[in-house]
Coordinates of C-alpha atoms in Angstrom, one line a residue:
M1 CA 89.5 211.0 126.8
V2 CA 89.9 213.8 124.2
G3 CA 91.6 211.3 122.0
R4 CA 88.7 208.9 122.2
V5 CA 86.2 211.8 121.4
L6 CA 88.2 212.7 118.3
G7 CA 88.6 209.0 117.4
G8 CA 84.8 208.7 117.6
I9 CA 84.3 211.6 115.2
A10 CA 86.9 210.1 112.9
T11 CA 85.2 206.7 113.0
S12 CA 81.8 208.2 112.2
L13 CA 83.3 210.0 109.2
L14 CA 85.2 206.8 108.1
F15 CA 82.0 204.7 108.1
S16 CA 79.7 207.3 106.4
A17 CA 81.4 210.1 104.4
F18 CA 83.5 207.9 102.1
E19 CA 80.7 205.5 101.3
S20 CA 78.3 208.4 100.7
W21 CA 80.9 210.1 98.4
L22 CA 81.5 206.9 96.5
V23 CA 77.8 206.1 95.9
A24 CA 77.1 209.7 94.8
E25 CA 80.1 209.9 92.5
H26 CA 79.4 206.5 91.0
F27 CA 75.9 207.5 89.9
K28 CA 77.1 211.0 88.9
R29 CA 79.5 209.4 86.4
G30 CA 76.8 207.2 85.0
F31 CA 78.5 203.9 85.9
D32 CA 76.6 200.6 86.0
Q33 CA 75.0 200.0 89.3
Q34 CA 76.3 196.4 89.4
W35 CA 79.9 197.8 89.5
L36 CA 79.1 199.4 92.9
S37 CA 78.7 196.0 94.5
L38 CA 82.0 194.8 93.1
T39 CA 83.7 197.9 94.4
F40 CA 82.3 197.3 97.9
S41 CA 83.5 193.7 97.8
K42 CA 87.0 194.7 96.7
A43 CA 87.2 197.3 99.4
V44 CA 86.4 194.7 102.1
F45 CA 88.8 192.2 100.5
L46 CA 91.7 194.5 100.1
G47 CA 91.1 197.0 102.9
N48 CA 89.5 195.1 105.8
G49 CA 91.4 191.9 104.9
L50 CA 94.8 192.2 103.1
V51 CA 95.7 195.7 104.3
A52 CA 94.7 194.8 107.9
I53 CA 97.1 191.8 107.8
L54 CA 99.9 193.9 106.4
A55 CA 99.2 196.6 109.0
G56 CA 99.3 194.1 111.8
L57 CA 102.7 192.7 110.6
F58 CA 104.1 196.3 110.2
G59 CA 102.9 197.3 113.7
N60 CA 104.5 194.1 115.1
L61 CA 107.7 195.1 113.3
L62 CA 107.7 198.5 114.8
V63 CA 107.1 197.4 118.4
D64 CA 108.9 194.1 118.7
T65 CA 111.7 194.1 116.1
L66 CA 112.6 197.8 116.0
N67 CA 111.7 198.3 119.7
L68 CA 110.0 201.7 119.0
G69 CA 107.4 201.2 121.7
P70 CA 103.7 200.6 121.8
V71 CA 102.8 204.1 120.6
S72 CA 104.8 203.7 117.3
P73 CA 101.9 202.0 115.4
F74 CA 99.7 205.1 116.1
D75 CA 102.4 207.4 114.9
A76 CA 102.8 205.3 111.7
A77 CA 99.1 205.4 111.2
S78 CA 99.0 209.2 111.3
I79 CA 101.7 209.2 108.5
F80 CA 99.5 206.9 106.3
L81 CA 96.5 209.1 107.0
A82 CA 98.4 212.2 105.9
I83 CA 99.3 210.4 102.7
G84 CA 95.7 209.5 102.1
M85 CA 94.6 213.1 102.8
A86 CA 97.1 214.3 100.2
V87 CA 95.9 211.8 97.6
I88 CA 92.2 212.7 98.2
L89 CA 92.8 216.5 98.1
S90 CA 94.7 216.2 94.9
S91 CA 92.6 213.7 92.9
W92 CA 89.0 213.6 94.3
T93 CA 86.2 215.9 93.3
E94 CA 84.1 217.4 96.1
N95 CA 80.5 216.6 96.6
Y96 CA 78.7 219.6 98.0
G97 CA 75.2 218.2 97.4
D98 CA 72.4 220.5 96.2
P99 CA 73.4 224.1 97.0
S100 CA 69.7 225.1 97.0
E101 CA 69.1 222.7 99.9
N102 CA 71.7 223.9 102.4
K103 CA 70.4 223.0 105.8
D104 CA 71.8 223.5 109.3
L105 CA 72.8 220.5 111.4
L106 CA 69.6 220.3 113.5
T107 CA 67.5 220.3 110.3
Q108 CA 69.6 217.5 108.8
F109 CA 69.1 215.4 112.0
K110 CA 65.4 216.1 112.0
G111 CA 65.2 215.1 108.3
A112 CA 67.1 211.9 109.0
A113 CA 64.9 211.0 112.0
V114 CA 61.7 211.6 109.9
A115 CA 63.1 209.4 107.1
I116 CA 63.9 206.5 109.5
A117 CA 60.5 206.8 111.2
S118 CA 58.5 207.1 107.9
D119 CA 60.2 204.3 105.9
E120 CA 60.1 200.9 107.5
K121 CA 62.9 199.6 105.2
I122 CA 65.4 202.2 106.5
A123 CA 64.4 201.5 110.1
L124 CA 64.8 197.7 109.6
L125 CA 68.2 198.3 107.9
G126 CA 69.4 200.4 110.8
A127 CA 68.2 197.7 113.3
I128 CA 70.0 195.0 111.4
Q129 CA 73.2 196.9 111.2
S130 CA 73.2 197.8 114.9
L131 CA 72.5 194.2 115.9
F132 CA 75.2 192.7 113.7
E133 CA 77.9 195.3 114.4
G134 CA 77.1 195.3 118.1
S135 CA 77.7 191.5 118.2
M136 CA 80.8 191.9 116.1
Y137 CA 82.4 194.5 118.3
T138 CA 81.5 192.5 121.4
F139 CA 83.2 189.5 119.8
V140 CA 86.3 191.6 119.3
F141 CA 86.6 192.0 123.1
L142 CA 85.6 188.4 124.0
W143 CA 87.5 186.1 121.6
T144 CA 90.9 186.3 123.5
P145 CA 89.5 185.3 127.0
A146 CA 87.3 182.7 125.3
L147 CA 90.3 181.0 123.7
S148 CA 92.5 181.3 126.8
P149 CA 90.3 181.0 129.9
N150 CA 93.2 179.5 131.9
D151 CA 95.9 181.8 130.6
E152 CA 96.8 179.4 127.8
D153 CA 99.6 180.6 125.5
I154 CA 97.8 181.3 122.2
P155 CA 99.4 182.8 119.1
H156 CA 97.3 186.0 119.0
G157 CA 99.0 187.4 115.8
F158 CA 98.5 184.1 113.9
I159 CA 94.8 183.9 115.1
F160 CA 94.2 187.5 114.0
A161 CA 95.7 186.8 110.6
T162 CA 93.5 183.7 110.3
F163 CA 90.4 185.8 111.1
M164 CA 91.4 188.3 108.4
L165 CA 91.9 185.5 105.9
A166 CA 88.4 184.2 106.8
S167 CA 87.0 187.7 106.3
M168 CA 88.7 188.0 102.9
L169 CA 87.2 184.6 101.9
G170 CA 83.8 186.0 103.0
S171 CA 84.2 189.1 100.8
S172 CA 85.1 186.9 97.9
I173 CA 82.0 184.9 98.3
A174 CA 80.0 188.2 98.6
S175 CA 81.4 189.5 95.3
R176 CA 80.2 186.4 93.6
L177 CA 76.8 186.6 95.2
L178 CA 76.4 190.3 94.4
A179 CA 77.4 189.7 90.8
S180 CA 74.8 187.0 90.3
N181 CA 71.5 188.1 88.9
S182 CA 69.7 185.1 90.3
T183 CA 70.6 185.8 94.0
R184 CA 69.2 188.8 95.9
V185 CA 71.2 190.3 98.7
E186 CA 68.1 190.5 100.9
I187 CA 67.6 186.7 100.6
Y188 CA 71.1 185.3 101.1
M189 CA 71.8 187.6 104.1
Q190 CA 69.1 185.8 106.0
I191 CA 71.2 182.6 105.8
V192 CA 74.4 184.6 106.7
F193 CA 72.8 185.9 109.9
V194 CA 71.6 182.4 110.9
I195 CA 75.1 180.9 110.3
S196 CA 76.8 183.7 112.2
S197 CA 74.3 183.2 115.1
A198 CA 75.1 179.5 115.2
S199 CA 78.9 180.1 115.1
L200 CA 78.7 182.3 118.2
L201 CA 76.8 179.6 120.0
L202 CA 79.9 177.3 120.0
P203 CA 81.4 178.7 123.2
L204 CA 78.1 178.0 125.0
L205 CA 77.9 174.5 123.5
T206 CA 81.5 173.5 124.1
N207 CA 81.1 174.6 127.8
F208 CA 78.4 171.9 128.2
L209 CA 79.7 169.2 125.8
V210 CA 83.5 169.4 126.5
T211 CA 85.0 169.1 129.9
P212 CA 86.8 172.3 130.6
S213 CA 90.5 172.1 131.5
K214 CA 91.6 173.4 134.9
V215 CA 95.3 173.4 134.1
K216 CA 96.9 176.8 134.0
G217 CA 99.0 177.8 131.0
G218 CA 99.8 175.4 128.2
G219 CA 98.6 175.6 124.6
I220 CA 95.1 176.0 123.1
T221 CA 92.7 173.3 124.2
F222 CA 90.4 171.1 122.2
A223 CA 87.4 173.2 123.2
G224 CA 89.4 176.3 122.1
C225 CA 90.1 174.7 118.7
L226 CA 86.3 174.1 118.2
Q227 CA 85.6 177.7 119.2
L228 CA 88.3 179.0 116.9
L229 CA 86.6 177.1 114.0
G230 CA 83.3 178.9 114.9
F231 CA 85.0 182.2 115.2
C232 CA 86.6 181.8 111.7
T233 CA 83.1 181.0 110.4
F234 CA 81.8 184.2 112.0
E235 CA 84.6 186.3 110.5
A236 CA 83.7 184.9 107.1
C237 CA 80.1 186.1 107.7
V238 CA 81.6 189.5 108.6
G239 CA 83.4 189.5 105.2
I240 CA 80.0 188.8 103.5
F241 CA 78.2 191.4 105.7
W242 CA 80.2 194.5 104.8
P243 CA 79.7 194.7 101.1
S244 CA 76.2 193.4 101.4
I245 CA 75.1 196.0 103.9
M246 CA 76.7 198.7 101.8
K247 CA 74.8 197.4 98.8
M248 CA 71.5 197.6 100.7
R249 CA 72.3 201.0 102.1
S250 CA 72.8 202.3 98.5
Q251 CA 69.4 200.9 97.6
Y252 CA 67.2 202.0 100.5
I253 CA 68.8 205.1 102.0
P254 CA 68.0 208.4 100.2
E255 CA 71.1 210.2 98.7
E256 CA 70.3 213.6 100.3
A257 CA 70.5 212.2 103.9
R258 CA 72.7 209.2 103.5
S259 CA 75.6 210.3 105.8
T260 CA 73.3 211.6 108.6
I261 CA 71.2 208.4 108.6
M262 CA 74.2 206.2 108.6
N263 CA 75.5 208.0 111.7
F264 CA 72.1 207.7 113.3
F265 CA 72.5 204.0 113.0
R266 CA 75.7 204.2 115.0
I267 CA 74.0 205.7 118.1
P268 CA 72.1 202.5 119.2
L269 CA 75.3 200.5 118.2
N270 CA 77.5 202.5 120.5
I271 CA 75.0 202.4 123.3
F272 CA 74.7 198.6 122.9
V273 CA 78.4 198.0 123.0
C274 CA 78.9 200.3 126.1
I275 CA 76.2 198.4 128.0
V276 CA 77.7 195.1 127.1
L277 CA 81.3 196.1 128.1
Y278 CA 80.1 197.8 131.3
N279 CA 78.5 194.5 132.4
V280 CA 81.2 192.2 131.0
N281 CA 82.3 191.1 134.5
A282 CA 78.7 190.5 135.6
F283 CA 78.0 187.6 133.3
P284 CA 80.1 184.6 132.2
I285 CA 81.7 184.8 128.7
T286 CA 79.4 182.0 127.5
I287 CA 76.3 184.0 128.4
M288 CA 77.7 187.0 126.5
F289 CA 78.2 184.9 123.4
G290 CA 74.7 183.5 123.8
M291 CA 73.3 187.1 123.9
C292 CA 75.2 187.9 120.7
S293 CA 73.8 184.8 119.1
I294 CA 70.3 185.8 120.0
F295 CA 70.8 189.3 118.5
L296 CA 72.1 187.8 115.3
F297 CA 69.1 185.5 115.0
V298 CA 66.8 188.5 115.5
A299 CA 68.8 190.3 112.7
S300 CA 67.9 187.3 110.4
I301 CA 64.2 187.7 111.3
L302 CA 64.4 191.5 110.6
Q303 CA 66.2 190.7 107.3
R304 CA 63.4 188.4 106.3
R305 CA 60.9 191.2 107.0
L306 CA 63.0 193.6 104.9
A307 CA 63.0 191.1 102.0
A308 CA 59.2 190.8 102.2
I309 CA 58.8 194.5 102.1
G310 CA 61.2 194.8 99.2
D311 CA 59.2 192.3 97.2
K312 CA 56.0 194.1 98.0
S313 CA 57.4 197.4 96.9
K314 CA 58.7 196.0 93.6
T315 CA 55.4 194.4 92.9
E316 CA 53.6 197.7 93.5
D317 CA 56.1 199.6 91.4
W318 CA 55.6 197.1 88.6
A319 CA 51.8 197.4 88.8
M320 CA 52.0 201.2 88.7
M321 CA 54.2 201.0 85.6
K322 CA 51.8 198.7 83.9
E323 CA 48.9 201.0 84.8
R324 CA 50.8 204.1 83.4
D325 CA 51.6 202.2 80.2
A326 CA 48.0 201.2 79.8
E327 CA 46.8 204.8 80.2
A328 CA 49.4 206.0 77.7
E329 CA 48.2 203.6 75.0
P330 CA 45.9 205.3 72.4
L331 CA 42.4 204.0 72.2
N332 CA 41.5 202.0 69.0
V333 CA 38.5 203.9 67.8
P334 CA 36.9 202.3 64.6

């Protein structure tokens, strides 16, 4: 239990502090804003994809080939984390924020709550993130029993590697979309959420359209193959989601409260996942996937609302700039 508490703290830091540091350092050095999107895409491609595959293979080597036991991957992970700490301490500059605005923890949380409540764009972004990530983490727990309902012998390692390849493909697509000046992230993410919603409907559809097998054991079934195709599509959407949500967070979340607000977003996410997993035996797996599909469709609706608000804000900003320019022009007096 203590390990899980410390792991939760580490996870919150992993998904907030590093991204906040990167965004602040990027603008501090005067880099082009477009480069930030490319950095996010490469981080997902290399980190969430390629390194995840290599880490899985290395963990399998430690457990199965070298027979070091199931704890050995955790020990190996601590070594890599120590190496990362040494690299960061020796080569990264610290970001202390504005020294004149040192605030205690309670004040920071109050400021983050006020920012979320007063800015609809931030609230929408938090809801979208919680809905998608909640569905994603639920999928992580459900895909194995979905593909082997009768204890079929499925190649878990190969399937996981396939998922990671699909995620890498998605991050590659995202890098092209983010680099395009004609495609806005708020627009294409609506389509991504709809596709991800449809992909997680496949377990429910195959349950009605394909006669389920009652034979215990054996290989993956035809229905399982169809579901696997849908799951790979969902993982590709995950690959697009990560750099895209990072891009939107850099646009809409204020710098001074970015880390706190991002951790605020994780509160409903964790509650959602806990509720789902606590009731996982109360509902069939197909119903759980149907719920995730509904949540993803709601995320697409909220994304559409965010895009509309973004367009309105840009229009208002453009009108204000034109008004200021008009006031600044000298009067032509004859």
